């Protein structure tokens, strides 16, 4: 009996080991069940989660509030976030950082850096010569870049989501303003990477809002196009978006609702913050006037007093949206002196008169980019906290010529809810009803290169070429391939932004450099020397504008092709056996598959998505791999037969051309690919 027990003990150990592995897999799976979204506003953020049993819920912070101030206080040994940091803004304004997203991806000479210094003079901004950007100098020992501050805040938002979900969370969708360029988007991704978050997608906040609106009105969307305008005025900026809703036929799920971004207009500095700063300046002037003749210092030189005034201006702006006047009062504003004054809505509107004149600007930009007229817009919906200001609504209503403005959406939480729906759709742990999203790139991107041409015999000159890679308001995600046909040596090409004439002079200065990168290719000449007897099919650069709107150059390669005569070979026993098993399970080779059978490398690099193989000899022509987002991409080609490629090609050729002389051998096209370092 003892011997029997000893023989079974290893089996029990193996069973326990197997159970431990399975349990570990289940625990790992549970870690990925919950996903989150972070709606990063200039003034506050909203966090939402999706987990089993809790679909699309806004996360409550430690103070049980649904939104959290985007504020960070940094001390030598302490860090405060959210409401705790906002309360520290009065006591320690220099160490309390707010509105730092305006500095993301900005070089020191950017006008927004100068504007930030003027708005918040208590912060000392240093210069990083290596990155050509600025950082916050809290103390001689504490220096933080805007990306590092944002990463701290994102890490805090994840802790709030994990406490609410009661499980770890790694996957997130983060909203960004639609006008963010490549540098700003990469800065947000870098911050998320430092926070340990896996970003499923950077979604434009206007797109997230439109998605939230469409998801909750799925039944109202039909094959007839509906054009909706969303006017979003937040604390830091204003974005106007025209969205078209209609049902479309998808290849996998049949008829499904779709939203398409048709037009976008924006004003980077028009928002509630600028109104509050105007009010703060007004209150500071009144306080100085009240103390005139007492040899008192200017209140503007006291950071704590100015922080108190800004908080009061925020409260005053909110109250004046519902009241004709209100009494502003602060105890112990400066030198233990109390401050009290009455401010009317008329005074507030007079202070911000030039701001209200800018309200229609984004509407006109959106209409121009969409090439639409106001008559085609069915409804204008308000989004963002600053749209609650009565004068904003009055000016906007007059600009759009509608009877009323739509207020049937949660102006604060719509973007967070749309982003978390997208997070659930992108996560493998959830299955949601399909909703096709076709976002649009605001800034065009092109490729520029220079080459020598011989216009006359013996006379050579340089010709500068530009090829549009991604056009303005073109859909993404999208892949493009550019083919260079006239190079047989190492060369460079530049990736730049395209025509930005729709931006004003000030916006162009804020935008920064229009050069994205310069690509230097090495090994081109060597590849031509390596295959002198092969026909060049050009040097192909593969670009990808992904779901986050971030551009990447996947690879650059040189493709050579030749015609090789192959004699048919007899199938091996293993090949025959493999084909027999494949046919038994319905995977047999069809006629279409035989006719489309090509060399594996050639199929990958020269597939039908790249277009015709007959390349133009004069120009580098961009070719699309996907004209629409990934939801609409065509299905992959059928797998190649496992048999010999030459014999299959012979069978297909015989069926196409009829009988051939026995002595004639089939011709098979072979391609070689050389990838370059850049």
XYZ file of C-alpha atoms in Angstrom:
678
model
C 0.000 0.000 0.000
C 2.859 2.332 0.831
C 4.400 1.710 -2.547
C 1.134 2.617 -4.241
C 0.958 5.922 -2.362
C 4.495 6.772 -3.344
C 3.685 6.107 -6.987
C 0.663 8.468 -6.890
C 2.403 11.369 -5.106
C 4.094 12.710 -8.289
C 0.726 12.641 -10.032
C -0.830 14.689 -7.229
C 2.012 17.158 -7.425
C 1.514 17.431 -11.170
C -2.212 18.057 -10.686
C -1.547 20.770 -8.133
C 1.008 22.349 -10.459
C -1.516 22.313 -13.310
C -4.183 23.887 -11.083
C -1.711 26.561 -9.996
C -0.948 27.398 -13.633
C -4.644 27.585 -14.509
C -5.344 29.751 -11.466
C -2.491 32.064 -12.434
C -3.947 32.361 -15.931
C -7.361 33.227 -14.502
C -5.843 35.866 -12.231
C -3.936 37.325 -15.156
C -7.167 37.432 -17.146
C -8.976 39.200 -14.309
C -6.309 41.909 -14.360
C -7.350 42.817 -17.884
C -11.106 42.745 -17.368
C -11.475 46.388 -16.347
C -10.526 49.224 -18.689
C -10.600 52.952 -18.100
C -10.800 56.251 -19.925
C -9.343 59.594 -18.898
C -10.916 62.763 -20.247
C -8.101 65.251 -19.756
C -9.496 68.753 -19.656
C -7.525 71.915 -19.032
C -9.145 72.514 -15.656
C -10.539 69.144 -14.585
C -10.517 65.503 -15.632
C -13.173 62.804 -15.661
C -12.298 59.136 -15.259
C -14.627 56.324 -16.331
C -14.350 52.546 -16.176
C -15.952 49.449 -17.640
C -15.827 46.157 -15.785
C -18.167 43.176 -15.544
C -21.280 44.313 -13.733
C -20.310 48.002 -13.932
C -20.798 49.151 -17.522
C -19.630 52.675 -18.363
C -19.515 54.335 -14.989
C -17.898 57.644 -13.996
C -15.340 57.119 -11.224
C -15.864 59.004 -7.980
C -12.714 60.475 -6.463
C -11.797 60.431 -2.765
C -14.060 63.406 -2.159
C -16.933 61.529 -3.894
C -16.924 63.983 -6.792
C -17.359 63.036 -10.414
C -14.633 65.346 -11.706
C -11.159 66.001 -10.361
C -9.090 69.186 -10.720
C -6.083 68.784 -13.018
C -3.785 70.125 -10.331
C -0.528 68.784 -8.881
C 1.357 70.106 -5.846
C 4.990 69.022 -5.598
C 7.013 69.379 -2.418
C 10.323 67.889 -1.360
C 8.802 64.752 0.160
C 5.089 65.057 -0.632
C 2.801 65.100 -3.620
C -0.826 66.177 -3.725
C -3.308 65.655 -6.528
C -6.808 66.782 -7.396
C -8.823 68.574 -4.733
C -6.011 68.260 -2.175
C -3.640 70.019 -4.561
C -6.239 72.661 -5.431
C -6.553 73.571 -1.745
C -2.758 73.906 -1.596
C -2.774 76.461 -4.415
C -3.442 79.262 -1.907
C -0.766 78.223 0.587
C 1.937 77.269 -1.890
C 1.136 78.645 -5.360
C 4.677 78.191 -6.703
C 4.642 74.425 -6.109
C 1.065 73.956 -7.362
C 0.951 73.337 -11.097
C -2.179 73.870 -13.210
C -2.948 74.118 -16.925
C 0.431 72.517 -17.668
C -1.010 70.653 -20.688
C -0.643 73.908 -22.613
C 3.148 73.374 -22.479
C 3.184 69.821 -23.863
C 5.341 69.487 -26.964
C 6.192 73.207 -26.976
C 9.650 74.668 -27.469
C 10.833 77.607 -25.389
C 10.210 80.186 -28.127
C 6.588 79.100 -28.541
C 4.043 81.890 -27.875
C 2.137 79.588 -25.500
C 5.191 79.412 -23.242
C 5.294 83.194 -23.051
C 1.540 83.252 -22.459
C 1.874 80.752 -19.609
C 4.585 82.885 -17.990
C 2.321 85.945 -18.218
C -0.689 84.129 -16.781
C 1.183 82.377 -13.962
C 4.282 84.437 -13.111
C 4.735 82.530 -9.831
C 6.065 79.515 -11.749
C 9.721 79.473 -12.741
C 10.217 77.832 -16.122
C 13.681 76.532 -16.954
C 15.058 75.589 -20.360
C 16.195 72.112 -21.344
C 18.828 72.599 -24.101
C 18.771 68.948 -25.130
C 15.006 68.744 -25.748
C 14.601 72.453 -26.552
C 11.601 72.505 -24.191
C 10.818 74.001 -20.786
C 10.482 72.470 -17.333
C 9.118 73.576 -13.957
C 11.796 74.675 -11.500
C 10.103 73.989 -8.139
C 13.335 74.275 -6.179
C 17.052 73.863 -6.917
C 16.605 70.121 -6.402
C 13.161 69.657 -7.983
C 12.753 69.958 -11.736
C 9.883 68.423 -13.668
C 8.965 68.544 -17.329
C 5.281 68.943 -18.286
C 5.301 65.300 -19.440
C 6.499 64.140 -16.016
C 3.801 66.157 -14.260
C 1.181 64.710 -16.575
C 2.458 61.180 -15.948
C 1.999 61.718 -12.194
C -1.564 62.837 -12.782
C -2.304 59.871 -15.063
C -0.924 57.529 -12.427
C -3.224 59.179 -9.876
C -6.199 58.783 -12.206
C -5.393 55.084 -12.508
C -5.301 54.727 -8.708
C -8.768 56.310 -8.534
C -10.045 53.889 -11.174
C -8.474 50.877 -9.454
C -9.976 51.790 -6.097
C -13.377 52.166 -7.738
C -13.058 48.951 -9.773
C -11.396 47.028 -6.922
C -8.893 45.487 -9.317
C -5.731 46.491 -11.197
C -6.144 48.421 -14.455
C -3.533 48.843 -17.158
C -5.458 49.619 -20.352
C -6.773 53.109 -21.002
C -8.125 55.421 -23.665
C -7.067 59.040 -23.180
C -8.742 62.054 -24.756
C -6.722 64.840 -26.331
C -7.821 68.053 -28.049
C -8.525 67.587 -31.741
C -5.999 70.297 -32.638
C -3.043 68.494 -31.017
C -0.245 67.977 -33.539
C 2.256 65.121 -33.688
C 4.586 66.558 -31.028
C 1.752 67.122 -28.555
C 0.275 63.653 -29.108
C 3.661 62.002 -28.632
C 4.121 63.973 -25.405
C 0.874 62.531 -24.025
C 1.921 59.016 -25.053
C 5.272 59.509 -23.361
C 3.547 60.632 -20.160
C 1.280 57.577 -20.221
C 4.293 55.330 -20.795
C 6.030 56.793 -17.746
C 2.865 56.169 -15.729
C 2.851 52.509 -16.755
C -0.399 52.772 -18.705
C -1.055 50.866 -21.897
C -2.769 53.375 -24.172
C -5.296 51.603 -26.352
C -5.921 54.852 -28.210
C -5.587 58.599 -28.002
C -9.056 59.701 -29.020
C -9.923 63.285 -29.891
C -12.286 64.687 -27.292
C -14.701 65.898 -29.963
C -14.784 62.394 -31.458
C -15.401 60.875 -28.031
C -18.282 63.294 -27.477
C -19.776 62.439 -30.859
C -19.446 58.723 -30.098
C -21.209 59.110 -26.762
C -24.029 61.026 -28.447
C -24.413 58.367 -31.142
C -24.227 55.342 -28.839
C -27.155 56.532 -26.737
C -29.169 57.403 -29.861
C -28.385 54.346 -31.927
C -32.067 53.772 -32.792
C -32.381 57.263 -34.294
C -29.571 56.664 -36.813
C -30.637 55.380 -40.219
C -29.430 55.365 -43.809
C -30.272 59.076 -44.150
C -27.268 61.239 -43.235
C -27.749 63.530 -40.236
C -25.322 66.423 -39.775
C -24.820 67.492 -36.155
C -22.586 70.332 -34.965
C -20.941 70.086 -31.529
C -19.702 73.357 -30.071
C -17.301 72.602 -27.223
C -15.968 75.491 -25.159
C -13.987 74.316 -22.179
C -11.630 76.049 -19.793
C -8.664 76.327 -22.132
C -9.918 76.141 -25.719
C -12.888 75.915 -28.077
C -13.517 73.253 -30.719
C -16.410 73.134 -33.173
C -17.062 69.827 -34.925
C -19.443 68.755 -37.686
C -20.350 65.072 -37.512
C -22.381 63.002 -39.974
C -24.346 60.032 -38.598
C -25.791 57.286 -40.779
C -25.912 53.526 -41.051
C -23.429 51.815 -43.359
C -22.947 48.252 -44.475
C -19.973 46.545 -42.854
C -18.414 43.315 -44.027
C -18.595 41.559 -40.676
C -21.691 42.863 -38.896
C -24.037 44.048 -41.660
C -25.707 47.447 -41.314
C -24.206 49.398 -38.417
C -24.260 53.063 -37.313
C -21.323 55.230 -38.259
C -20.067 58.662 -37.309
C -17.799 60.578 -39.632
C -15.937 63.743 -38.675
C -16.602 66.130 -41.548
C -15.251 69.454 -40.323
C -13.312 70.879 -37.377
C -12.653 74.462 -36.290
C -10.877 75.584 -33.141
C -9.522 78.447 -31.078
C -6.645 77.384 -28.833
C -7.004 80.159 -26.225
C -10.738 80.889 -26.193
C -12.228 79.398 -23.030
C -13.348 79.857 -19.465
C -9.810 80.368 -18.136
C -9.296 83.552 -20.133
C -12.629 84.888 -18.817
C -11.550 84.129 -15.251
C -8.208 85.847 -15.783
C -10.037 88.945 -17.034
C -12.193 88.888 -13.903
C -9.142 88.377 -11.698
C -7.453 91.394 -13.229
C -10.632 93.413 -12.718
C -10.867 92.427 -9.046
C -7.158 93.132 -8.499
C -7.615 96.628 -9.926
C -10.572 97.291 -7.636
C -8.635 96.087 -4.570
C -5.656 98.302 -5.417
C -8.029 101.230 -5.908
C -9.621 100.630 -2.515
C -6.205 100.754 -0.828
C -4.916 103.712 -2.816
C -3.095 106.238 -0.645
C -2.205 103.661 2.042
C 1.214 102.971 0.503
C 0.172 99.370 0.021
C 1.896 97.017 -2.363
C 0.311 96.016 -5.640
C -1.751 92.888 -5.052
C -0.479 91.505 -8.368
C 2.959 91.072 -6.791
C 1.597 88.671 -4.172
C 1.188 85.121 -5.599
C -1.033 83.960 -2.743
C -3.387 86.886 -3.115
C -3.599 86.345 -6.875
C -4.380 82.656 -6.310
C -7.244 83.706 -4.018
C -8.510 86.156 -6.611
C -8.432 83.506 -9.355
C -10.452 81.122 -7.218
C -12.984 83.855 -6.523
C -13.126 84.781 -10.214
C -13.963 81.168 -11.036
C -16.809 81.171 -8.534
C -17.994 84.557 -9.732
C -18.122 83.510 -13.380
C -20.268 80.503 -12.498
C -22.722 82.515 -10.391
C -23.026 85.330 -12.945
C -24.187 82.748 -15.489
C -27.432 82.504 -13.502
C -27.587 85.901 -11.796
C -27.440 89.500 -12.949
C -24.951 90.483 -10.233
C -23.093 89.041 -7.285
C -20.927 90.158 -4.372
C -17.304 89.044 -4.558
C -15.705 88.747 -1.140
C -12.427 87.356 0.184
C -11.362 87.337 3.818
C -7.765 88.402 4.432
C -6.870 88.868 0.798
C -3.538 90.542 1.597
C -2.010 91.937 4.782
C -5.089 90.712 6.680
C -7.272 93.110 4.693
C -10.671 91.805 3.594
C -11.966 92.458 0.117
C -15.568 92.935 -0.952
C -17.092 94.359 -4.116
C -20.127 93.954 -6.328
C -19.741 92.723 -9.889
C -22.556 92.720 -12.449
C -23.019 90.507 -15.461
C -22.857 93.578 -17.692
C -19.382 94.404 -16.317
C -18.279 90.825 -16.899
C -19.531 90.867 -20.502
C -17.785 94.174 -21.113
C -14.495 92.744 -19.811
C -14.780 89.782 -22.207
C -16.323 91.606 -25.189
C -13.432 90.738 -27.520
C -13.591 87.091 -26.435
C -17.287 86.847 -27.297
C -16.520 88.240 -30.747
C -14.327 85.183 -31.354
C -17.142 82.721 -30.605
C -18.326 82.361 -34.263
C -14.775 81.793 -35.557
C -14.598 78.010 -34.959
C -18.046 77.612 -36.547
C -16.877 79.200 -39.790
C -13.679 77.133 -39.776
C -15.647 73.909 -39.315
C -18.019 74.762 -42.150
C -15.132 75.604 -44.480
C -13.218 72.414 -43.724
C -16.397 70.346 -44.220
C -17.357 72.323 -47.345
C -20.875 72.646 -45.968
C -23.394 75.391 -45.291
C -25.367 76.158 -42.155
C -28.559 75.002 -43.864
C -27.176 71.460 -43.919
C -26.689 71.383 -40.128
C -29.697 69.886 -38.376
C -28.756 70.699 -34.792
C -26.093 72.552 -32.795
C -25.272 70.920 -29.452
C -23.408 72.627 -26.607
C -20.517 70.877 -24.866
C -18.091 72.129 -22.225
C -18.475 74.165 -19.065
C -17.839 77.592 -20.602
C -20.891 77.257 -22.889
C -23.027 77.909 -19.803
C -22.102 81.601 -20.004
C -25.292 83.289 -21.340
C -23.419 85.667 -23.638
C -21.640 82.747 -25.328
C -24.984 81.105 -26.068
C -26.447 84.383 -27.306
C -23.606 85.056 -29.752
C -23.486 81.440 -30.917
C -27.240 81.247 -31.488
C -27.033 84.327 -33.674
C -24.051 82.923 -35.582
C -25.671 79.570 -36.444
C -29.126 80.999 -37.160
C -31.030 78.251 -35.324
C -34.142 78.581 -33.196
C -32.423 77.041 -30.192
C -29.221 75.309 -29.135
C -29.204 71.656 -28.157
C -28.522 70.942 -24.485
C -29.527 67.275 -24.539
C -26.071 65.943 -23.662
C -24.017 65.930 -20.472
C -21.647 68.767 -21.264
C -19.054 67.629 -18.697
C -19.061 63.841 -19.005
C -19.887 63.100 -22.665
C -16.251 62.801 -23.752
C -15.357 60.493 -20.853
C -18.310 58.208 -21.619
C -17.508 58.059 -25.328
C -13.854 57.318 -24.597
C -14.671 54.472 -22.193
C -17.041 52.952 -24.769
C -14.158 52.991 -27.228
C -11.924 51.433 -24.555
C -14.398 48.570 -24.131
C -14.583 48.117 -27.902
C -10.780 47.945 -28.186
C -10.366 45.650 -25.194
C -10.411 41.899 -25.754
C -12.317 41.364 -22.511
C -15.562 43.000 -23.695
C -17.864 42.728 -26.655
C -19.894 45.821 -27.481
C -22.265 46.669 -30.284
C -20.265 47.911 -33.282
C -20.198 51.632 -33.938
C -18.014 52.661 -36.859
C -15.858 55.726 -36.113
C -14.243 57.618 -38.991
C -12.027 60.305 -37.533
C -10.295 62.921 -39.676
C -6.766 64.317 -39.691
C -6.810 68.095 -39.285
C -3.272 68.733 -40.485
C -2.142 67.442 -43.911
C 1.176 65.586 -44.132
C 3.382 65.333 -47.210
C 6.712 63.959 -48.359
C 9.297 66.236 -49.974
C 12.403 65.126 -51.870
C 14.887 66.534 -54.366
C 16.529 64.719 -57.263
C 18.591 65.506 -60.318
C 16.861 65.657 -63.705
C 18.257 66.121 -67.196
C 15.869 68.464 -68.995
C 18.244 68.955 -71.939
C 21.188 66.840 -73.128
C 24.122 67.536 -70.826
C 22.163 69.994 -68.671
C 21.234 68.670 -65.214
C 19.267 70.488 -62.553
C 17.629 69.780 -59.211
C 13.895 69.225 -59.100
C 11.977 69.592 -55.831
C 8.977 67.287 -55.479
C 6.080 67.254 -53.038
C 3.672 64.353 -52.637
C 0.670 64.544 -50.315
C 0.718 61.615 -47.920
C -2.365 62.289 -45.770
C -4.697 65.044 -46.898
C -6.555 67.479 -44.670
C -9.747 65.983 -43.207
C -8.767 62.591 -44.609
C -9.885 59.589 -42.532
C -7.581 57.650 -40.257
C -6.279 55.125 -39.221
C -4.752 54.696 -42.642
C -1.646 53.282 -44.295
C 0.105 54.738 -47.301
C 2.987 53.627 -49.497
C 5.167 56.041 -51.466
C 7.286 54.622 -54.284
C 10.499 56.346 -55.375
C 11.314 55.192 -58.923
C 14.279 57.296 -59.993
C 16.811 56.607 -57.233
C 19.606 54.055 -57.378
C 21.801 55.575 -54.661
C 21.467 56.703 -51.051
C 19.144 59.689 -50.653
C 17.121 61.681 -48.135
C 13.508 62.727 -47.996
C 11.596 64.983 -45.628
C 8.257 64.390 -43.914
C 6.557 67.743 -43.358
C 3.166 69.164 -42.637
C 1.284 70.236 -45.737
C -0.508 73.487 -46.484
C -1.494 75.113 -43.174
C -2.991 78.197 -44.786
C -6.234 77.654 -42.886
C -4.370 78.640 -39.685
C -3.870 82.266 -38.787
C -0.405 83.815 -38.257
C -0.616 83.436 -34.468
C -1.793 79.832 -34.722
C 1.109 79.059 -37.044
C 3.561 80.379 -34.464
C 1.935 78.247 -31.771
C 1.977 75.240 -34.092
C 5.771 75.219 -34.161
C 8.045 73.562 -36.700
C 6.407 72.252 -39.846
C 9.100 69.627 -40.368
C 8.285 66.298 -38.768
C 11.487 64.448 -39.590
C 14.155 63.867 -42.210
C 14.755 60.276 -43.331
C 18.271 59.353 -44.510
C 18.409 56.063 -46.384
C 21.580 53.979 -46.427
C 22.361 50.965 -48.558
C 20.318 51.894 -51.636
C 23.293 51.803 -53.992
C 24.509 48.512 -52.510
C 21.123 46.887 -53.125
C 21.267 47.800 -56.817
C 24.795 46.393 -57.088
C 23.640 43.214 -55.370
C 20.895 42.535 -57.934
C 22.197 43.956 -61.239
C 20.174 41.525 -63.375
C 16.867 42.179 -61.612
C 14.280 44.798 -62.578
C 13.749 47.462 -59.909
C 10.178 48.048 -58.843
C 11.108 51.136 -56.877
C 11.970 52.020 -53.306
C 8.844 51.818 -51.195
C 8.286 53.734 -47.947
C 5.430 52.421 -45.802
C 3.694 54.993 -43.581
C 1.051 54.476 -40.914
C -1.262 57.045 -39.318
C -2.595 54.962 -36.446
C -5.769 55.136 -34.347
C -4.185 57.774 -32.102
C -3.415 60.042 -35.056
C 0.332 59.429 -34.621
C 2.415 59.079 -37.781
C 5.086 56.405 -38.077
C 7.370 55.179 -40.853
C 7.130 51.412 -40.605
C 9.790 50.448 -43.122
C 11.567 51.425 -46.328
C 12.545 48.737 -48.794
C 13.773 48.231 -52.331
C 11.874 45.713 -54.448
C 13.483 43.866 -57.351
C 11.735 41.524 -59.731
C 12.803 39.057 -62.373
C 11.306 36.373 -64.594
C 12.634 32.928 -63.813
C 11.867 29.746 -65.738
C 11.019 26.931 -63.379
C 10.471 23.302 -64.373
C 7.514 21.583 -62.725
C 8.588 19.329 -59.894
C 6.824 16.276 -58.640
C 5.003 16.759 -55.384
C 6.585 15.092 -52.414
C 4.727 12.520 -50.322
C 4.425 14.963 -47.397
C 3.021 17.672 -49.682
C 0.419 15.295 -51.096
C -0.523 14.159 -47.609
C -0.833 17.782 -46.448
C -3.058 18.710 -49.393
C -5.245 15.648 -48.780
C -5.747 16.526 -45.105
C -6.445 20.143 -46.048
C -9.146 19.119 -48.525
C -10.774 16.798 -45.995
C -11.323 19.739 -43.645
C -12.635 22.105 -46.337
C -9.329 23.858 -46.897
C -8.720 22.601 -50.390
C -7.255 24.787 -53.099
C -9.864 26.572 -55.168
C -9.372 27.888 -58.673
C -9.192 31.470 -57.381
C -6.478 30.549 -54.956
C -4.440 28.909 -57.692
C -4.689 31.897 -59.962
C -3.668 34.276 -57.192
C -0.797 32.172 -55.890
C 2.378 34.256 -55.769
C 5.651 34.297 -53.970
C 5.153 34.941 -50.244
C 7.430 37.976 -50.041
C 5.903 39.548 -53.103
C 2.382 39.088 -51.809
C 3.263 40.837 -48.556
C 5.028 43.774 -50.124
C 3.192 44.150 -53.422
C -0.317 43.140 -52.424
C -3.480 44.438 -54.058
C -3.852 47.135 -51.400
C -0.810 48.858 -52.863
C -2.461 49.285 -56.204
C -1.263 48.491 -59.688
C 2.259 47.212 -60.204
C 2.817 49.527 -63.152
C 4.574 52.359 -61.363
C 4.879 55.781 -62.990
C 8.395 56.492 -64.062
C 8.393 60.204 -63.381
C 6.962 60.691 -59.909
C 6.877 59.119 -56.487
C 3.252 58.246 -56.104
C 1.502 57.674 -52.752
C -0.556 54.515 -52.680
C -3.098 53.640 -50.050
C -3.081 50.389 -48.151
C -6.319 51.255 -46.354
C -8.596 54.053 -47.446
C -10.788 53.782 -44.373
C -10.407 52.934 -40.682
C -9.659 49.372 -39.721
C -13.344 48.556 -39.383
C -13.743 48.815 -43.130
C -10.579 47.104 -44.308
C -10.898 44.318 -46.821
C -10.503 40.718 -45.654
C -7.070 39.120 -45.997
C -6.333 37.182 -49.182
C -6.907 33.418 -49.080
C -3.935 31.370 -47.897
C -1.562 30.028 -50.492
C -1.620 26.319 -51.304
C 1.086 24.341 -49.598
C 2.109 22.678 -52.831
C 4.970 23.765 -55.040
C 4.415 27.301 -56.347
C 5.801 26.523 -59.766
C 3.538 23.540 -60.400
C 0.452 25.460 -59.238
C 1.383 28.343 -61.496
C 1.742 25.917 -64.382
C -1.785 24.561 -63.827
C -3.300 28.050 -63.668
C -1.423 29.138 -66.797
C -2.568 26.091 -68.729
C -6.202 26.758 -67.846
C -5.914 30.399 -68.893
C -4.080 29.916 -72.163
C -5.206 26.473 -73.191
C -2.777 23.838 -74.541
C 0.931 24.539 -74.676
C 3.766 22.757 -76.391
C 5.308 20.257 -74.035
C 8.735 21.792 -74.437
C 7.561 25.226 -73.212
C 8.139 25.865 -69.489
C 6.002 28.136 -67.321
C 7.394 31.531 -66.319
C 7.163 32.439 -62.643
C 7.693 35.959 -61.305
C 10.043 36.218 -58.332
C 10.627 39.296 -56.160
C 13.468 40.139 -53.793
C 13.147 42.749 -51.066
C 15.961 44.669 -49.421
C 15.138 46.766 -46.355
C 17.147 49.834 -45.507
C 18.386 51.423 -42.310
C 17.201 54.970 -41.682
